[in-house]
CSV table of C-alpha atoms in Angstrom, one decimal:
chain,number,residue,atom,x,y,z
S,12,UNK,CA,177.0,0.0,49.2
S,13,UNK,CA,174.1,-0.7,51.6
S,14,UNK,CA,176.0,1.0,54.3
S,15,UNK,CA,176.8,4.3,52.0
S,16,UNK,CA,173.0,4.5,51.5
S,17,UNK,CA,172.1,4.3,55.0
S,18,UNK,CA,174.9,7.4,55.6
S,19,UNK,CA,173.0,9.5,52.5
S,20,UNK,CA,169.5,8.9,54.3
S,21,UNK,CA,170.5,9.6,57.5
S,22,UNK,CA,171.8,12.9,55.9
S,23,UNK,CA,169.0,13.7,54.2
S,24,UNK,CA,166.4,13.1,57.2
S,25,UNK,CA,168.9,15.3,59.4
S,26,UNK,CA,168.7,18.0,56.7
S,27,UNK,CA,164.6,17.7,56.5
S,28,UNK,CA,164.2,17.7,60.6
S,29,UNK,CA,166.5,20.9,60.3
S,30,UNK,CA,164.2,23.6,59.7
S,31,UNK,CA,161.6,22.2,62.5
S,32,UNK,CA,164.5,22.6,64.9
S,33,UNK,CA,165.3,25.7,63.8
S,34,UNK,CA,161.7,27.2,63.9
S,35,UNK,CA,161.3,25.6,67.0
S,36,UNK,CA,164.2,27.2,68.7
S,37,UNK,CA,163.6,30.9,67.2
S,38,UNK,CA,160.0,30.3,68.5
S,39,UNK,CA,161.8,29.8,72.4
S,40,UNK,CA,163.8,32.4,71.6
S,41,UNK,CA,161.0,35.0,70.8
S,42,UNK,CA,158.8,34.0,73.5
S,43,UNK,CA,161.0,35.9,76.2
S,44,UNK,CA,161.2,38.5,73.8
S,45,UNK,CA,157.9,39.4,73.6
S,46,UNK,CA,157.3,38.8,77.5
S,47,UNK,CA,160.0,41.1,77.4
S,48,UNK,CA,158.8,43.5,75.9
S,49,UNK,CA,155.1,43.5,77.6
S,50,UNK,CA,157.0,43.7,80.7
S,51,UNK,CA,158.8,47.3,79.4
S,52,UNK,CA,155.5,48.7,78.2
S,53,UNK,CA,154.0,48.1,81.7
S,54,UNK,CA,156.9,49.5,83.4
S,55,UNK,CA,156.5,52.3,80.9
S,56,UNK,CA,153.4,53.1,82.0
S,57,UNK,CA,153.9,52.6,85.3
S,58,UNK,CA,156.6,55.6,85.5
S,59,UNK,CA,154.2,57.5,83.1
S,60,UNK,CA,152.0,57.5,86.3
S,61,UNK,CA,154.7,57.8,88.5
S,62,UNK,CA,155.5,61.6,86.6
S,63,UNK,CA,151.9,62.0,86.4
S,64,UNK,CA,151.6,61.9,90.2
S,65,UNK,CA,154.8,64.3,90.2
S,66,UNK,CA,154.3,66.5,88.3
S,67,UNK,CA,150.7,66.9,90.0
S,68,UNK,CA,148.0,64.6,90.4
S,69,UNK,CA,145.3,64.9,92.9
S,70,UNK,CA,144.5,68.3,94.5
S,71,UNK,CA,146.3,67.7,97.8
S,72,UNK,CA,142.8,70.2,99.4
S,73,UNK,CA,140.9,67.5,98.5
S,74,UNK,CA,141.7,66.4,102.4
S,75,UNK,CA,141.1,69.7,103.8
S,76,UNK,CA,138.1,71.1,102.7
S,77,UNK,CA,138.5,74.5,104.9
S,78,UNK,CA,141.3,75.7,102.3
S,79,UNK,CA,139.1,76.7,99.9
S,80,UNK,CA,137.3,80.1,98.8
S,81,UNK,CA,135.1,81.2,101.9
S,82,UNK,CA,137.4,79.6,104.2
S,83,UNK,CA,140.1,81.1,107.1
S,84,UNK,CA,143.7,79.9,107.4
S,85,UNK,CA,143.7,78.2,110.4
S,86,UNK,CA,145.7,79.9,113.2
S,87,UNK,CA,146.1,83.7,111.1
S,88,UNK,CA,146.2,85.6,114.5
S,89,UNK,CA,149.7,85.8,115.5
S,90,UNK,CA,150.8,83.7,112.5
S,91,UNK,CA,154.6,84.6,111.7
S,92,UNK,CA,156.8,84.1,109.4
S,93,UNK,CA,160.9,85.1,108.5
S,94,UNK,CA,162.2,87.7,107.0
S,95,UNK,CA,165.5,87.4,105.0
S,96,UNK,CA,167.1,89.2,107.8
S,97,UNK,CA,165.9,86.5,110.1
S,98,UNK,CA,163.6,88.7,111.6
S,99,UNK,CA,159.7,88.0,112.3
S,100,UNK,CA,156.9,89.1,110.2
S,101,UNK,CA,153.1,89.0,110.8
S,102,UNK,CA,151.7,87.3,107.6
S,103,UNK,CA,148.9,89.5,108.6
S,104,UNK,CA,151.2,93.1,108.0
S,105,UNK,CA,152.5,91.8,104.5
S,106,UNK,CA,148.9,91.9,103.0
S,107,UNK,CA,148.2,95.4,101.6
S,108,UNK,CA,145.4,97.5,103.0
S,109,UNK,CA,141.8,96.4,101.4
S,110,UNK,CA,144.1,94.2,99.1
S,111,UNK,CA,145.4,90.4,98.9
S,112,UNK,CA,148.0,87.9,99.6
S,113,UNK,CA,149.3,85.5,96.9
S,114,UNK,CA,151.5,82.5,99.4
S,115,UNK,CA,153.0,80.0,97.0
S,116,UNK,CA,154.7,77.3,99.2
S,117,UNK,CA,158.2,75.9,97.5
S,118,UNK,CA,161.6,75.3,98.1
S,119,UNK,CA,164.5,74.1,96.1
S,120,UNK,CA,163.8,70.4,96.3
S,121,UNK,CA,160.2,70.2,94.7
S,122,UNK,CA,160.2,69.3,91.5
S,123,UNK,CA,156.4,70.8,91.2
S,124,UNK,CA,157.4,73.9,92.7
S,125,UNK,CA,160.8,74.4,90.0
S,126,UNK,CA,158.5,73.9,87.4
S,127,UNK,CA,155.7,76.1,88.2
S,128,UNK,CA,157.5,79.6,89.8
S,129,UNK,CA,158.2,81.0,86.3
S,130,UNK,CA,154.6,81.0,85.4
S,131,UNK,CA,154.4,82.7,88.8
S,132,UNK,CA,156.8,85.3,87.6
S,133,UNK,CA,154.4,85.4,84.7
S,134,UNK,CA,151.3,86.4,86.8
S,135,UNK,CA,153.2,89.0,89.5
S,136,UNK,CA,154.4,91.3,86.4
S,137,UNK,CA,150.8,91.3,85.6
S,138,UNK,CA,149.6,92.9,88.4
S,139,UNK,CA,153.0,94.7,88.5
S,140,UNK,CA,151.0,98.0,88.7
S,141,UNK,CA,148.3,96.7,90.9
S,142,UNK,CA,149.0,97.8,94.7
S,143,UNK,CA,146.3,96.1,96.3
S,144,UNK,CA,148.0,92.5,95.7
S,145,UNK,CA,151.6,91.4,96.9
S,146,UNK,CA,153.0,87.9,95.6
S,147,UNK,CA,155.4,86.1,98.1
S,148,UNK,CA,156.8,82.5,98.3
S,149,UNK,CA,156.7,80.5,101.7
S,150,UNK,CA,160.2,78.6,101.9
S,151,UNK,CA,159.7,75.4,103.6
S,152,UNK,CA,161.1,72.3,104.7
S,153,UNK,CA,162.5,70.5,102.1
S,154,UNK,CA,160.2,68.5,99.7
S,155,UNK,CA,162.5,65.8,98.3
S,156,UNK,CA,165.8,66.5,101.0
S,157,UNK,CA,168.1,63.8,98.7
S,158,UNK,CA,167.8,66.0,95.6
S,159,UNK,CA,170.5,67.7,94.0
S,160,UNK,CA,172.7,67.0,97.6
S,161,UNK,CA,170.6,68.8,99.5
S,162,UNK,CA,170.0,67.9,103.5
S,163,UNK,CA,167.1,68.9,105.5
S,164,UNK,CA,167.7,71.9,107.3
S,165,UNK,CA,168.0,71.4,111.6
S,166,UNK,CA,168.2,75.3,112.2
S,167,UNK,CA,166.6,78.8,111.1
S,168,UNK,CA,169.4,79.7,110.0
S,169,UNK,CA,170.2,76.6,107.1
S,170,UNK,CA,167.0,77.1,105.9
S,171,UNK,CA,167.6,81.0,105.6
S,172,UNK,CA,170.7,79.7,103.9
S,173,UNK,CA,168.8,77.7,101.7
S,174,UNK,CA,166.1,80.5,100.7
S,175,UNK,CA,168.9,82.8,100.0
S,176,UNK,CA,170.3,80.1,97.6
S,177,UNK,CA,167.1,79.4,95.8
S,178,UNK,CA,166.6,83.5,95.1
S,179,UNK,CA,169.8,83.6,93.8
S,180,UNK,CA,169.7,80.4,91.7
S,181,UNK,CA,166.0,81.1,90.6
S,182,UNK,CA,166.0,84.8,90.0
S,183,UNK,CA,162.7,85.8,91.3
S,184,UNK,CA,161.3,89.0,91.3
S,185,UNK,CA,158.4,87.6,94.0
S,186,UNK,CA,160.4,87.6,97.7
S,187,UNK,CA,160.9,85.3,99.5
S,188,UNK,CA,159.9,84.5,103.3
S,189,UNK,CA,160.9,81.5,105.4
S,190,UNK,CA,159.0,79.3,107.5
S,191,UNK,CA,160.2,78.6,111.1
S,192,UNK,CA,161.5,75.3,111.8
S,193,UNK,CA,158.3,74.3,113.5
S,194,UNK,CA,156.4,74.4,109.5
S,195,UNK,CA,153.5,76.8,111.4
S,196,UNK,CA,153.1,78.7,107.9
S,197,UNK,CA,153.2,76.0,105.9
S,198,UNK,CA,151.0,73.9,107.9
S,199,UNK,CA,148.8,76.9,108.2
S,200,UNK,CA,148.6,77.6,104.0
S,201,UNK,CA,147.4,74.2,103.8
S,202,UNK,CA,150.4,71.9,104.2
S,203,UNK,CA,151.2,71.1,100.2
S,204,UNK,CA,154.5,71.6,99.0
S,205,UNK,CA,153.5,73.6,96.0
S,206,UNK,CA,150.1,75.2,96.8
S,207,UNK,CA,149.1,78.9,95.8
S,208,UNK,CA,146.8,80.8,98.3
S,209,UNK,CA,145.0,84.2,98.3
S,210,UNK,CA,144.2,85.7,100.9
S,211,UNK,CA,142.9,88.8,102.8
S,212,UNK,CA,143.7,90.7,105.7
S,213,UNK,CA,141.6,89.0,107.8
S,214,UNK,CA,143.1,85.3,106.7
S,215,UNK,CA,139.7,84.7,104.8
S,216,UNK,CA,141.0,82.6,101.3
S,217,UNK,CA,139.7,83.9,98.3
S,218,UNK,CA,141.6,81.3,96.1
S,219,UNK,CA,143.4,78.1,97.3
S,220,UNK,CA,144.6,75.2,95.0
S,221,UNK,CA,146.7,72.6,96.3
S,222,UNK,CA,149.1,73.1,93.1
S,223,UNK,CA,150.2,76.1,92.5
S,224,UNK,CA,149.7,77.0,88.2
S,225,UNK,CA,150.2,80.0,86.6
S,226,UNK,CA,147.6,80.1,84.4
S,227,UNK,CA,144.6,78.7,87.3
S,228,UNK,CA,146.2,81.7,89.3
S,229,UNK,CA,146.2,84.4,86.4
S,230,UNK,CA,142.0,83.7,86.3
S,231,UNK,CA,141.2,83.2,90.0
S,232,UNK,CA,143.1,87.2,90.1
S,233,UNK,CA,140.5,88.2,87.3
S,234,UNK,CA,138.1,86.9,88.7
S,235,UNK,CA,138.4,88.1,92.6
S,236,UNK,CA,140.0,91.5,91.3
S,237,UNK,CA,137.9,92.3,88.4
């Protein structure tokens, strides 16, 4: 008898201690959890800033104060870029007589620059009718050579290839030119891989933003044109 009554307590006391253990081990068990899940939301916002930074982020002019309004492209005398042909152009001859010269860098690579040509689009068949100002994208060296299989291009003539392939692909209206393998133009419009630049015949910049946007383009236009 005693030792059936020791067996029943024994029971019992196992049974009362139960839910403690229980608690105790969803308790471990939700600590990692929520660690967890702080560790997502900061990883979360840490790719948030990651697309903030591509999709944008800090004026890359900030670091060269002479592309802005009142300013000269550096080296504009002589400055030359390619035709589709292959040939050489004078940036200088593409500008129209008392007008302007829109330069939007890009290639196919640049996320920034995929997004942004269509509001380009937007603003050329505005001033569709306007003579006095001629839109053209720079093609440069690749922005991000590892995207969608591309390889950086070693020769003019790959990266007249690869123009040809992003005006097909993209079907712009705005022309295309190439920069030489040496980057001169792009280097010379300020370097970013998605600016928009106006300029005159003399190379003087009316409008620079390190970003190229549509609708910042569209009111820079009314303002310099009127």
């Amino acid at each position: 008898m005693m030792h059936t009554r020791f067996l029943l307590v024994a029971a019992l006391g196992g049974l009362l201690c139960l839910p403690s253990v229980i608690h105790a081990q969803d308790g471990m068990d939700r600590r990692p959890d929520r660690r967890s899940r702080q560790f997502e939301r900061g990883r979360d916002m840490g790719q948030g800033r990651d697309r903030d930074r591509s999709s944008g982020g800090k004026d890359p002019f900030v670091r060269s104060p002479h592309m802005k309004a009142g300013g000269t492209i550096r080296g504009w005398d002589g400055l030359e870029v390619h035709g589709e042909d292959g040939g050489l152009i004078s940036v200088e001859s593409m500008v129209p007589e008392d007008g302007m010269l829109v330069v939007v860098n890009g290639c196919l690579t640049c996320p920034k620059f995929l997004r942004s040509y269509p509001g380009m689009e937007a603003v050329a068949r505005d001033h569709a009718g306007n003579e006095k100002v001629r839109f053209v994208y720079l093609y440069k060296t690749l922005a991000h050579p590892e995207n969608d299989g591309f390889i950086q291009a070693f020769t003019i003539e790959e990266r007249l290839e690869q123009m040809a392939m992003a005006k097909e692909r993209l079907k712009t209206t705005i022309p295309f030119v190439c920069d030489g393998i040496d980057n001169t133009a792009m280097q010379a419009f300020g370097g970013s891989p998605n600016s928009q630049v106006v300029v005159d015949g003399d190379g003087g910049i009316l409008h620079a933003s390190g970003w190229a946007d549509g609708d910042v383009l569209r009111k820079a236009l009314v303002d310099i044109v009127g």
